[in-house]
PDB file of C-alpha atoms in Angstrom:
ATOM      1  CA  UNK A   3      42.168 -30.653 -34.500  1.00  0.00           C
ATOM      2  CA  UNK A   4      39.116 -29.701 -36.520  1.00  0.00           C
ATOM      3  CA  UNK A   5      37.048 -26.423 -36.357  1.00  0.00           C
ATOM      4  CA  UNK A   6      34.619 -26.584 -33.412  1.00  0.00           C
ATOM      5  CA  UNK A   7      31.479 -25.351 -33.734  1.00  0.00           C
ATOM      6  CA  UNK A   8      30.616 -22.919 -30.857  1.00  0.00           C
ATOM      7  CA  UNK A   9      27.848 -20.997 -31.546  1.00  0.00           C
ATOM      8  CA  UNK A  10      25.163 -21.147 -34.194  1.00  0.00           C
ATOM      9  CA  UNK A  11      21.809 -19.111 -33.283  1.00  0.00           C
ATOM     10  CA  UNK A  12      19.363 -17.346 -35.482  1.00  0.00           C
ATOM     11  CA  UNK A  13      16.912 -15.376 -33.601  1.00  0.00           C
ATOM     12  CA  UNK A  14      13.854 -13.558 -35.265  1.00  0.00           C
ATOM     13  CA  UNK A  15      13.075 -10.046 -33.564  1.00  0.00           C
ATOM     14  CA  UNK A  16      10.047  -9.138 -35.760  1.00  0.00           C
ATOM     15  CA  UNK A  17       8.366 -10.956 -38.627  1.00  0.00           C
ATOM     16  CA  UNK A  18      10.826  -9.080 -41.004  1.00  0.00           C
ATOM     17  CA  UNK A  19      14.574  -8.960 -38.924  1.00  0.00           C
ATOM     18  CA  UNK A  20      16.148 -11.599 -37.861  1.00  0.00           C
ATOM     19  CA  UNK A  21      19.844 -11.874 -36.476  1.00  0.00           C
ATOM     20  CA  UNK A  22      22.318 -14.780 -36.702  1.00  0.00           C
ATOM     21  CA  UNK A  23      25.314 -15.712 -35.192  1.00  0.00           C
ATOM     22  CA  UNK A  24      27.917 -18.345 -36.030  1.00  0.00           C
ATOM     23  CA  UNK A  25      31.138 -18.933 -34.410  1.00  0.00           C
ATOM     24  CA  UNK A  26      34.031 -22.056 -34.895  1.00  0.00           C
ATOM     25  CA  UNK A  27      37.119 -22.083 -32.595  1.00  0.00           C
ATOM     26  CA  UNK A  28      40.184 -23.103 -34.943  1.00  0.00           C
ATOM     27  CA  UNK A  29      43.165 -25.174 -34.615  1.00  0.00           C
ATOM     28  CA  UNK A  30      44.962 -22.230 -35.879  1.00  0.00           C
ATOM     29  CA  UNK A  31      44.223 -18.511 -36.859  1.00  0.00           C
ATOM     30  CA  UNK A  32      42.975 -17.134 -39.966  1.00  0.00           C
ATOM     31  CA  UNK A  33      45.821 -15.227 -42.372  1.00  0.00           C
ATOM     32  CA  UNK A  34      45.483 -11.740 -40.815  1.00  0.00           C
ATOM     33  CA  UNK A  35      43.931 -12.800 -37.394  1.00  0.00           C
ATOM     34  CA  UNK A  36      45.414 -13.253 -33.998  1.00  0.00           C
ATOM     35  CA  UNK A  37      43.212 -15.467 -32.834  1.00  0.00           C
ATOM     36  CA  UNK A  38      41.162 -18.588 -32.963  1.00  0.00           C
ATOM     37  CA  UNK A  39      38.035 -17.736 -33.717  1.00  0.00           C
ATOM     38  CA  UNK A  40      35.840 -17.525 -37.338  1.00  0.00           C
ATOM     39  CA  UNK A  41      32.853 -15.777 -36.961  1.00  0.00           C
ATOM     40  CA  UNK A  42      29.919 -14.136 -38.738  1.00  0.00           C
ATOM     41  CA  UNK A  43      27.316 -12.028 -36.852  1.00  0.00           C
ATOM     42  CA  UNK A  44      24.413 -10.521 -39.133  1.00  0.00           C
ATOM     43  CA  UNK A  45      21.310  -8.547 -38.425  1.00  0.00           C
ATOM     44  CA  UNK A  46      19.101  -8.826 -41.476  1.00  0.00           C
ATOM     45  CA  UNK A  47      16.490  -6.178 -42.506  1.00  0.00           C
ATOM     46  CA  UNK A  48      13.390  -7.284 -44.978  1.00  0.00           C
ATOM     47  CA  UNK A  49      15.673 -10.081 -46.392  1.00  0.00           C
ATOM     48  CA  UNK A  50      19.188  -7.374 -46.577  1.00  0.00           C
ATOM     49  CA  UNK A  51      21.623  -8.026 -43.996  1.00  0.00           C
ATOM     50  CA  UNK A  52      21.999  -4.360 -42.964  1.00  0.00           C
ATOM     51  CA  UNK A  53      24.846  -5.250 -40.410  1.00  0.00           C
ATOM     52  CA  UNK A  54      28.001  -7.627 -40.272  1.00  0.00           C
ATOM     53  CA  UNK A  55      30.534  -8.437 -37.625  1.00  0.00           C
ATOM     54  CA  UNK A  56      32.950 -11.091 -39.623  1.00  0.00           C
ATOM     55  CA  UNK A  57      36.591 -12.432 -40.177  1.00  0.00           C
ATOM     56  CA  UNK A  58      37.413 -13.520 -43.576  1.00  0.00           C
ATOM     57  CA  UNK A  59      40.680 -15.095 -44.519  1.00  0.00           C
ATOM     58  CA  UNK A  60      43.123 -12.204 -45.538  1.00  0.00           C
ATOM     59  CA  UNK A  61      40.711  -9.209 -44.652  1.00  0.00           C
ATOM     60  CA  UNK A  62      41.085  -9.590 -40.498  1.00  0.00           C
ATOM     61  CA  UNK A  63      38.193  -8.357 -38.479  1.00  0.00           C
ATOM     62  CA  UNK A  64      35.849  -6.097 -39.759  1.00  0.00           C
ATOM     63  CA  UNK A  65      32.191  -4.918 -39.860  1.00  0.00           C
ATOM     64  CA  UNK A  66      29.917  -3.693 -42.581  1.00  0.00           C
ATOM     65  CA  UNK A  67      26.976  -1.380 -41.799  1.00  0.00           C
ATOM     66  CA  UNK A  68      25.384  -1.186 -44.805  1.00  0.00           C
ATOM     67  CA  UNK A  69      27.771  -0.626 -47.548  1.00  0.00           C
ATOM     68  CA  UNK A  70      30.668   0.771 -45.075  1.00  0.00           C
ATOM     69  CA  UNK A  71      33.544  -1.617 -43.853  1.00  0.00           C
ATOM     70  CA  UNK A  72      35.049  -0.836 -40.986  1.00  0.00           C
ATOM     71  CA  UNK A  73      38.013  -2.463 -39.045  1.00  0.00           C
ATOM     72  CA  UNK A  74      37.049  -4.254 -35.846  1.00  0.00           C
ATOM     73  CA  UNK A  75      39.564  -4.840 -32.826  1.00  0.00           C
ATOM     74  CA  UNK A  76      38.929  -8.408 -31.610  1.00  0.00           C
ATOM     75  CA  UNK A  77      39.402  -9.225 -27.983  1.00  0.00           C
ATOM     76  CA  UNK A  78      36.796 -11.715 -26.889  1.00  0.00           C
ATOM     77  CA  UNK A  79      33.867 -13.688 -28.007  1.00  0.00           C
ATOM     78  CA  UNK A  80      31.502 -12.100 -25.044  1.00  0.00           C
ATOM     79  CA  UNK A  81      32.623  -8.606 -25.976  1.00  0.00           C
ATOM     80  CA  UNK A  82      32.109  -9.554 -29.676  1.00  0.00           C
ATOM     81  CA  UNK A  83      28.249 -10.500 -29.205  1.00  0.00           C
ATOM     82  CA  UNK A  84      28.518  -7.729 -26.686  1.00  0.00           C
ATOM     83  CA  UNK A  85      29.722  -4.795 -29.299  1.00  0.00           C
ATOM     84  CA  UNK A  86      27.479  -6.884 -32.019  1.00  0.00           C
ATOM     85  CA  UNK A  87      24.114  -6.612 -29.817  1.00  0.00           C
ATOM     86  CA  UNK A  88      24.905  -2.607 -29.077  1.00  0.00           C
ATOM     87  CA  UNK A  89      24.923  -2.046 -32.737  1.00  0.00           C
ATOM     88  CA  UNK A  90      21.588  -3.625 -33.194  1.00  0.00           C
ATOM     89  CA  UNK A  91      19.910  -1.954 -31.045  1.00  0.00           C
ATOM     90  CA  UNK A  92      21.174   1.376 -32.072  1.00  0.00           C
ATOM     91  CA  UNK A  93      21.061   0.424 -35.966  1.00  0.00           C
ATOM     92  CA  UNK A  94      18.462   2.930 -37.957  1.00  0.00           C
ATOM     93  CA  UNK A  95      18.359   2.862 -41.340  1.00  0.00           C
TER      94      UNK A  95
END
């Protein structure tokens, strides 16, 4: 089996922000994951993606607001976009 596409959305909120989310099931998980999923969530800011929800081989789940990476527990994909779309709309700069 081959990584299925599940989600790929970009969705402009002003002229200047924009977020996009991506999301592949896989036939097996990522080195340091649990699961089946590979995902990247950004909200991007005046061409600086100011937030990231994302899973990158060998780092595990994880966010970045700005410059700060923090661990994320992964349990779903609807509580993913869920936890993803709370930070946006409390994100200030």
């Amino acid at each position: 089996m081959k990584a299925e596409l599940l989600l790929r959305r970009r969705v402009p909120i002003t002229e200047v922000t924009f977020i996009e989310l991506i999301a592949w099931r896989l036939p097996t998980p990522l080195k340091c994951s649990t699961h089946h999923f590979k995902y990247r969530f950004a909200y991007v800011v005046n061409d600086v993606c100011v937030l990231r929800y994302d899973n990158e081989r060998g780092k595990g789940d994880h966010r970045h607001v700005g410059d700060i990476e923090k661990p994320y527990r992964f349990s779903d994909l609807a509580t993913l976009i869920a936890d993803f779309t709370k930070d946006v709309e409390g994100y200030e700069p």
